[in-house]
PDB file of C-alpha atoms in Angstrom:
ATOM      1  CA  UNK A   1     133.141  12.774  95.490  1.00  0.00           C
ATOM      2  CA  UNK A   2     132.963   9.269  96.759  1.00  0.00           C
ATOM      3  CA  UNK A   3     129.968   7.697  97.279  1.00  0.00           C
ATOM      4  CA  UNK A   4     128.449   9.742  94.285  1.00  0.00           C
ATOM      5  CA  UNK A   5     128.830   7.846  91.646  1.00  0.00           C
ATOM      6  CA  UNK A   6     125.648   6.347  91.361  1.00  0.00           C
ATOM      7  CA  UNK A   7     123.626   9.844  91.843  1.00  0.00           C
ATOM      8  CA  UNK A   8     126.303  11.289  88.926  1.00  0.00           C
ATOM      9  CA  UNK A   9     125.288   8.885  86.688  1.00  0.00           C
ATOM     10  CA  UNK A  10     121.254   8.578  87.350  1.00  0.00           C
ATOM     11  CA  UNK A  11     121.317  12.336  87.181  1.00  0.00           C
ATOM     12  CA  UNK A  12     123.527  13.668  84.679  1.00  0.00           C
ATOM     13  CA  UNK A  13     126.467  14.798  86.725  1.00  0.00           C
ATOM     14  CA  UNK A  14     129.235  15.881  83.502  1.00  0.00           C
ATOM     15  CA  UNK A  15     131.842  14.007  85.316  1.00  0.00           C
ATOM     16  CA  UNK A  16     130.214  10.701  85.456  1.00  0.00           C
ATOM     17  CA  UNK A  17     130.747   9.871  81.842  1.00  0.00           C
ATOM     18  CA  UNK A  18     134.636   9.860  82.557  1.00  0.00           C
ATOM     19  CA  UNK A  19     134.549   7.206  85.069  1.00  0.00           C
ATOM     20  CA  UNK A  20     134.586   4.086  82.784  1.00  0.00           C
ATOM     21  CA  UNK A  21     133.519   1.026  84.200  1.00  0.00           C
ATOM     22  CA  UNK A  22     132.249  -0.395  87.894  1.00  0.00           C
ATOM     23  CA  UNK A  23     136.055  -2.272  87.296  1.00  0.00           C
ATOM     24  CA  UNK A  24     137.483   1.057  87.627  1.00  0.00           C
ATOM     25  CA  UNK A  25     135.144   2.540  90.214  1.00  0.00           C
ATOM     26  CA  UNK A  26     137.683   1.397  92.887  1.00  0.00           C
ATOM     27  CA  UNK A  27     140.430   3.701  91.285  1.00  0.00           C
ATOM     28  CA  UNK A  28     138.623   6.983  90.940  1.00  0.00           C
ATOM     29  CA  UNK A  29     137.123   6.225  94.353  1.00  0.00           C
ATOM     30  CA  UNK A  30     140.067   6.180  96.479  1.00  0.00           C
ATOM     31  CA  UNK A  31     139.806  10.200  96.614  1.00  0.00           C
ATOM     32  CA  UNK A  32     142.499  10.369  99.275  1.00  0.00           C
ATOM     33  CA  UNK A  33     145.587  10.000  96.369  1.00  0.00           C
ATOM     34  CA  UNK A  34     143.956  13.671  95.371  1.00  0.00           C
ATOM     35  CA  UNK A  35     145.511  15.341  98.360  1.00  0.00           C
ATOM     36  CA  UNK A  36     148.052  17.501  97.142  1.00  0.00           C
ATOM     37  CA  UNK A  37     150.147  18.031 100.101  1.00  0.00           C
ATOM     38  CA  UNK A  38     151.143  21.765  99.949  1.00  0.00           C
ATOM     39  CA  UNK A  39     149.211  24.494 101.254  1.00  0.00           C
ATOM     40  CA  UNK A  40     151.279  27.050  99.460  1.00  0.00           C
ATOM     41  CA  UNK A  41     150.796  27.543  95.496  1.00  0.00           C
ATOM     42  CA  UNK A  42     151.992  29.883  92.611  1.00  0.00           C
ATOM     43  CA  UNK A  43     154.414  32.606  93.475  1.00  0.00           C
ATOM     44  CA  UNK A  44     154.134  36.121  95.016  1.00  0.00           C
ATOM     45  CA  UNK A  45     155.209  38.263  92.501  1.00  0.00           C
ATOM     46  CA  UNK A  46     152.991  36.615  89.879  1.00  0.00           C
ATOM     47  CA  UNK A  47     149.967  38.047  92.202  1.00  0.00           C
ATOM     48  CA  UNK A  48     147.658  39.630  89.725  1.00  0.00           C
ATOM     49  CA  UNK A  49     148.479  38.047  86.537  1.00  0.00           C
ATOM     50  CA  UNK A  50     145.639  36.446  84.534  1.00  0.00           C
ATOM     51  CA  UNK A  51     144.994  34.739  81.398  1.00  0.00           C
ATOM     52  CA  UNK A  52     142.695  36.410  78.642  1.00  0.00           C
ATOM     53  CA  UNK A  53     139.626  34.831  78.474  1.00  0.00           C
ATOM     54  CA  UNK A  54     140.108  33.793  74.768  1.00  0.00           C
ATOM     55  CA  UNK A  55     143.542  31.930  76.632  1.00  0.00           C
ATOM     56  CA  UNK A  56     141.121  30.417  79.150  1.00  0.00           C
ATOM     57  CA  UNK A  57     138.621  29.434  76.896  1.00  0.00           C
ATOM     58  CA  UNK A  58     141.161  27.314  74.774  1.00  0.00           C
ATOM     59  CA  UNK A  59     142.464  25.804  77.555  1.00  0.00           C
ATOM     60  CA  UNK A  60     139.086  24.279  79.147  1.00  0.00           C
ATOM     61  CA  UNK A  61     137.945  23.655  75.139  1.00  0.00           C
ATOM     62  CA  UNK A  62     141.535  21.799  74.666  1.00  0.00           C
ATOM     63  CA  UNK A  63     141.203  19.876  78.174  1.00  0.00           C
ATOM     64  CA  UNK A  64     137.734  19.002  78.143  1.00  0.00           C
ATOM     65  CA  UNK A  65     135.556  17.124  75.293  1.00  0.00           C
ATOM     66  CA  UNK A  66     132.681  16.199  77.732  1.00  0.00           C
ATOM     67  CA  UNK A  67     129.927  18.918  76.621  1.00  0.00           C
ATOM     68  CA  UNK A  68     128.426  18.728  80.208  1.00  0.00           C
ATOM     69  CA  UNK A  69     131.400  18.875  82.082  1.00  0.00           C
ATOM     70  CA  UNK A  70     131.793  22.022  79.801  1.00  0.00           C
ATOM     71  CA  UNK A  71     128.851  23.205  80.948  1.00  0.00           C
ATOM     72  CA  UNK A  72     128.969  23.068  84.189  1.00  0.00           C
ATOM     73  CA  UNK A  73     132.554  24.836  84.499  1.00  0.00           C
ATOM     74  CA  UNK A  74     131.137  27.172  82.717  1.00  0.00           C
ATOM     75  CA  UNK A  75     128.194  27.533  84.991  1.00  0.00           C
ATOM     76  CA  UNK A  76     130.477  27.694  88.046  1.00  0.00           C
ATOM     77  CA  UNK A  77     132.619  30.624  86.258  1.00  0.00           C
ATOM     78  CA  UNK A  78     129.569  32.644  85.351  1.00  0.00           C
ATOM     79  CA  UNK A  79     128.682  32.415  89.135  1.00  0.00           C
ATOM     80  CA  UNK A  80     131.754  33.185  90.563  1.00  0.00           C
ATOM     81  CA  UNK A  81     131.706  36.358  87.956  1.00  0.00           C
ATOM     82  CA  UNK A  82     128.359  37.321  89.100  1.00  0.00           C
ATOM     83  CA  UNK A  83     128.923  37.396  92.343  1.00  0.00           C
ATOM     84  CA  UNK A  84     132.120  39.101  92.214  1.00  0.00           C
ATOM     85  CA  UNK A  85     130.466  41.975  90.474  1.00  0.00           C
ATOM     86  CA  UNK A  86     127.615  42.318  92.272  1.00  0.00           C
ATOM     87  CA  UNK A  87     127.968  41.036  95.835  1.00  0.00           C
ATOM     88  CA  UNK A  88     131.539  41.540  96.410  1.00  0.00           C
ATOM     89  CA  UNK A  89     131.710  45.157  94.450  1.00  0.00           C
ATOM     90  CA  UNK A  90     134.739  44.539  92.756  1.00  0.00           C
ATOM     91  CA  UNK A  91     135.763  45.629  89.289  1.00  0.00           C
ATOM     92  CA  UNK A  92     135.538  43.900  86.790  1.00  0.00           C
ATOM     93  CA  UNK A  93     139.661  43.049  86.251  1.00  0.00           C
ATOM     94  CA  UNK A  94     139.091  41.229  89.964  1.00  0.00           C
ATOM     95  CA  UNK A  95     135.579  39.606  89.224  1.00  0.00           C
ATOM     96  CA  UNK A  96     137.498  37.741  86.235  1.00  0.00           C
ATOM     97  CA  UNK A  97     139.837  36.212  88.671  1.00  0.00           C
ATOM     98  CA  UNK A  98     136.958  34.724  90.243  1.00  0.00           C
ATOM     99  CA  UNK A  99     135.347  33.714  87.071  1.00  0.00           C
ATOM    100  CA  UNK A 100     138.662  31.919  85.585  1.00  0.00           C
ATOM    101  CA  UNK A 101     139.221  29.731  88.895  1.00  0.00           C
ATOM    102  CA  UNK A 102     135.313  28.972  88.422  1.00  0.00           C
ATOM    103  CA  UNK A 103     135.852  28.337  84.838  1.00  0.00           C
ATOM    104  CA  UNK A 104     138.901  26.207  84.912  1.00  0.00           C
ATOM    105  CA  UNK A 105     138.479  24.419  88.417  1.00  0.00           C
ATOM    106  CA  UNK A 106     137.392  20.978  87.190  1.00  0.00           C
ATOM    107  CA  UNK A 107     139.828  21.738  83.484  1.00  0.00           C
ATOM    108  CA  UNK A 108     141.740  18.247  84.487  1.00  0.00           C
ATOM    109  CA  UNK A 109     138.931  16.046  85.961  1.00  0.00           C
ATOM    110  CA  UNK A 110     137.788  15.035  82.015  1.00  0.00           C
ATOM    111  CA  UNK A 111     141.245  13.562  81.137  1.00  0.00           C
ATOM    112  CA  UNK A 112     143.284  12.974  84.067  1.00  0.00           C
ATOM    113  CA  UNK A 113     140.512  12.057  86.975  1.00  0.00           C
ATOM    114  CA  UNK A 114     143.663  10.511  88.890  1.00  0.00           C
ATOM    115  CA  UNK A 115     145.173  13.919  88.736  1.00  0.00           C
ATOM    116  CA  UNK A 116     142.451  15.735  89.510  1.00  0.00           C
ATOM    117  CA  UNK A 117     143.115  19.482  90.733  1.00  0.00           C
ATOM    118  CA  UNK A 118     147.236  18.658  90.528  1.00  0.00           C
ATOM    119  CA  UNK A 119     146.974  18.457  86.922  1.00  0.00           C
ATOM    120  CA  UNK A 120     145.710  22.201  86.122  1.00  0.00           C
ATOM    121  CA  UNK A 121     147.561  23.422  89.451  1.00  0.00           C
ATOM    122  CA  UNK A 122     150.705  22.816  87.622  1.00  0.00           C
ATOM    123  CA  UNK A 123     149.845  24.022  84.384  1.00  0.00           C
ATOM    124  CA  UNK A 124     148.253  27.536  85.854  1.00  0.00           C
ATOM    125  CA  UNK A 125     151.924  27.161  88.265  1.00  0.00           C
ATOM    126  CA  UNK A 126     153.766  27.341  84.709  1.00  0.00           C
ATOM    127  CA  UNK A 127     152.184  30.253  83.314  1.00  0.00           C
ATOM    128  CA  UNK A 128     152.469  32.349  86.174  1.00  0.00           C
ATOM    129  CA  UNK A 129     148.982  33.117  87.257  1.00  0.00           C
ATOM    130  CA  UNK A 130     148.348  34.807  89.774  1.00  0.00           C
ATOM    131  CA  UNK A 131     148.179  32.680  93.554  1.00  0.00           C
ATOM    132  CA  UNK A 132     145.111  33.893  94.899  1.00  0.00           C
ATOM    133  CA  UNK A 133     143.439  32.022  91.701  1.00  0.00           C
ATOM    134  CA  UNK A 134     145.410  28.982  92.090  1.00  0.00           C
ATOM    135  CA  UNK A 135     144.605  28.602  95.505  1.00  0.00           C
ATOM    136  CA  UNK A 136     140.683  28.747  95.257  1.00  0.00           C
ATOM    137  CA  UNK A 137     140.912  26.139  92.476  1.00  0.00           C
ATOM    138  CA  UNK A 138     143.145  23.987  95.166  1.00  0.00           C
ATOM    139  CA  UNK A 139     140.768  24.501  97.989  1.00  0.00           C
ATOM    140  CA  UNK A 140     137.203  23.751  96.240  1.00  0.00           C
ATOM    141  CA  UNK A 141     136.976  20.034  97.544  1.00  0.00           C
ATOM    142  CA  UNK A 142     138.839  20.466 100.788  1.00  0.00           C
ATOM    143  CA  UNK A 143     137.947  16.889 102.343  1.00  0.00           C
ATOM    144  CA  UNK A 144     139.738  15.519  99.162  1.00  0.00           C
ATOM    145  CA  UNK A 145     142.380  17.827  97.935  1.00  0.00           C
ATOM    146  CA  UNK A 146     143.731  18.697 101.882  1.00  0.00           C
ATOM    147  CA  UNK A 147     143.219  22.514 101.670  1.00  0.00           C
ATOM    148  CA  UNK A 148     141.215  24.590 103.475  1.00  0.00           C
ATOM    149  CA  UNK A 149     139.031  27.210 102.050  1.00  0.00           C
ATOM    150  CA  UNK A 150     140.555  30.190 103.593  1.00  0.00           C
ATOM    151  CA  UNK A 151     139.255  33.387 101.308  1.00  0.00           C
ATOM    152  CA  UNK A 152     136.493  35.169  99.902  1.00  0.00           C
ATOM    153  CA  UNK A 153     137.270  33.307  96.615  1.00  0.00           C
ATOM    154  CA  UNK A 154     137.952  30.518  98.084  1.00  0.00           C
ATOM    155  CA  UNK A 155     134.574  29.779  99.685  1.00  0.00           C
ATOM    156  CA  UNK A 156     132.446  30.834  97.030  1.00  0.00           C
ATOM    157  CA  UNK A 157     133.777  28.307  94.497  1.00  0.00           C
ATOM    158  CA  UNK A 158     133.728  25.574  97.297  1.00  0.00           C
ATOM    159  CA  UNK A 159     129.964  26.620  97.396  1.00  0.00           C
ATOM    160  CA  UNK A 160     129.221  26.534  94.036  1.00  0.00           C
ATOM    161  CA  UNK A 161     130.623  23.395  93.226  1.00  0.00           C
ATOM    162  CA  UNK A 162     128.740  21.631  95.834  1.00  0.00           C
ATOM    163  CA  UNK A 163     125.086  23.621  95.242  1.00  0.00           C
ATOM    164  CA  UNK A 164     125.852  23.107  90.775  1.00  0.00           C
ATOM    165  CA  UNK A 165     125.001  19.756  90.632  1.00  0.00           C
ATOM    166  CA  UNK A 166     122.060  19.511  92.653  1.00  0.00           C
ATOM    167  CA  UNK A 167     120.646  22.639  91.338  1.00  0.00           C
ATOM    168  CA  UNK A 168     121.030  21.282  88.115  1.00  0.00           C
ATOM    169  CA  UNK A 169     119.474  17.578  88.789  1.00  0.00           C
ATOM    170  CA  UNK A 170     116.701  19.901  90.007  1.00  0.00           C
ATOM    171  CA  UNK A 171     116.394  21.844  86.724  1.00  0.00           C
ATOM    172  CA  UNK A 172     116.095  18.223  85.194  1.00  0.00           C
ATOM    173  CA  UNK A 173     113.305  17.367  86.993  1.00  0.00           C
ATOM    174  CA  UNK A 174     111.433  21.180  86.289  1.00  0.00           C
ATOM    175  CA  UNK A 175     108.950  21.186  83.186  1.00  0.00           C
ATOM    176  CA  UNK A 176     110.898  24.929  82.011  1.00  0.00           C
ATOM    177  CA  UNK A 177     114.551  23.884  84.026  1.00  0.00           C
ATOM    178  CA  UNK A 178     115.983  27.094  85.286  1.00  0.00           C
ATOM    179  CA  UNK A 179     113.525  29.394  84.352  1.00  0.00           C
ATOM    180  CA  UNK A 180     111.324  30.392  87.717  1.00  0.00           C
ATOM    181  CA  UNK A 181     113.494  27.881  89.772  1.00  0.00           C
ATOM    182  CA  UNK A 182     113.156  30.091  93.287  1.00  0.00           C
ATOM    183  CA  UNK A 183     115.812  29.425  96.174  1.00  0.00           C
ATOM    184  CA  UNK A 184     112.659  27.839  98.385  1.00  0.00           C
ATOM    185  CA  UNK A 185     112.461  25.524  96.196  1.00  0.00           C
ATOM    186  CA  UNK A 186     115.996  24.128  95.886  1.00  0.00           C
ATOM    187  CA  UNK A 187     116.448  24.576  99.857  1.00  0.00           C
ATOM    188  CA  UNK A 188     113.101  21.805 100.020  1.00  0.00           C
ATOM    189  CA  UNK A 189     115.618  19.537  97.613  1.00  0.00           C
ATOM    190  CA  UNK A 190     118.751  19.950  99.956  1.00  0.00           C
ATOM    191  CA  UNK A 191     116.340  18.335 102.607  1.00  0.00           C
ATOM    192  CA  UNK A 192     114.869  16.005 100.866  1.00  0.00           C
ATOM    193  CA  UNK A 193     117.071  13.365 101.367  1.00  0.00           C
ATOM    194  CA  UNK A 194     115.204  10.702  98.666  1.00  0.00           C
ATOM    195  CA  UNK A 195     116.104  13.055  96.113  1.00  0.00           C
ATOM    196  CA  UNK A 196     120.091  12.766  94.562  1.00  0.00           C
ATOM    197  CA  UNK A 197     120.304  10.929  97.680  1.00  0.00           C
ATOM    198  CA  UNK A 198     124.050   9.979  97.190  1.00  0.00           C
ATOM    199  CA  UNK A 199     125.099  13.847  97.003  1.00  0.00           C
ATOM    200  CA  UNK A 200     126.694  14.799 100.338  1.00  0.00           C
ATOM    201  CA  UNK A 201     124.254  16.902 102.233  1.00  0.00           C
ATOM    202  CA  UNK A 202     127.561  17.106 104.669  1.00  0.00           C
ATOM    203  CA  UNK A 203     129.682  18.723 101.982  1.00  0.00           C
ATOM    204  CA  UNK A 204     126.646  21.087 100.821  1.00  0.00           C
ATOM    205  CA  UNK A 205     126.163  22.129 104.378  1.00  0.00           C
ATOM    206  CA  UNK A 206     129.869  22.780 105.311  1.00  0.00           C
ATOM    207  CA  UNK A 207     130.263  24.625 101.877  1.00  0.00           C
ATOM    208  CA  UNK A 208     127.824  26.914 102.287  1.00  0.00           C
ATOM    209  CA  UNK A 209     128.310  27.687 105.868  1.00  0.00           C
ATOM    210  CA  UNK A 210     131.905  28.638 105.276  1.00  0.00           C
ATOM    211  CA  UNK A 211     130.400  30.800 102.584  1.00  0.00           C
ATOM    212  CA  UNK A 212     128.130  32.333 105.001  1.00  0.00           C
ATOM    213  CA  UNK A 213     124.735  31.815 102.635  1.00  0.00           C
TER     214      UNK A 213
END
């Protein structure tokens, strides 16, 4: 997160628009008040519990009024969903685990920057959902929120946080966007370092190695 501000805002990153002014930049830079501290979160015995996704849905659309920060959670669940399904071969009452931590992981960032991750921690923490969905949410900026990426779930949202925005700066600069956009092709933007050249190449890297793609 810090140090991106500038590619956020030439680029169209949704979170950029709730950053306010350079006076403020200081505040939403100092990314080490977002370390929560615990490593632990949500109870045992709520392990399995969900929320629909009409529950889900309300929340992000109650949380969140910036359209592309909409988006891209949105993105980010569908992802996580997909590849639940159909590289992880789980059913589909397990893929929407996956999908809800992708679709709610940034829910606070739009309102409550300062409380980023903490904010919808504790409100998943009071309606007892499940852990294992708590914890990937807690673990998708690990330099910044202080917890490591430990499983399956965990990883993959880590990873598609990091690749969303530069895939989608990408699309922006693509005649049709995302239609024919070919993995070669976003690999060549990774390395080119003139292009969104304040996104962490670092945090890209170490994402997607722990995701093992």
């Amino acid at each position: 997160f810090k140090g991106r501000s500038r590619f956020l805002k030439e680029e169209g990153d949704p979170r950029a628009a709730t950053w306010g002014d350079e006076g403020n930049q200081s505040k939403k830079e100092d990314m080490s008040a977002l370390t929560l501290g615990r490593d632990v979160f949500g109870k045992p015995e709520d392990k399995g519990n969900v929320m629909t996704r009409e529950e889900a849905t309300t929340l992000l659309e109650e949380w969140v009024d910036n359209e592309r920060l909409r988006l891209h959670m949105r993105q980010v669940g569908a992802l996580m969903g997909a590849w639940a399904l159909e590289r992880e071969g789980l059913p589909e009452t397990e893929a929407w685990k996956w999908e809800m931590a992708g679709l709610l992981h940034d829910a606070d960032w739009d309102q409550w920057p300062e409380q980023h991750c903490r904010k919808i921690i504790e409100e998943l923490e009071s309606r007892n959902i499940a852990p294992e969905v708590i914890r990937a949410i807690a673990s998708h900026g690990p330099a910044h929120f202080g917890v490591e990426p430990v499983t399956r779930m965990d990883r993959m949202l880590y990873a598609f946080d990091e690749l969303s925005g530069l895939i989608h700066s990408n699309s922006l600069m693509r005649p049709e966007g995302y239609k024919g956009m070919e993995r070669k092709g976003v690999k060549k933007r990774v390395m080119e370092k003139s292009f969104a050249a304040n996104v962490s190449r670092e945090d890209i890297q170490d994402a997607c190695s722990r995701a093992g793609i």
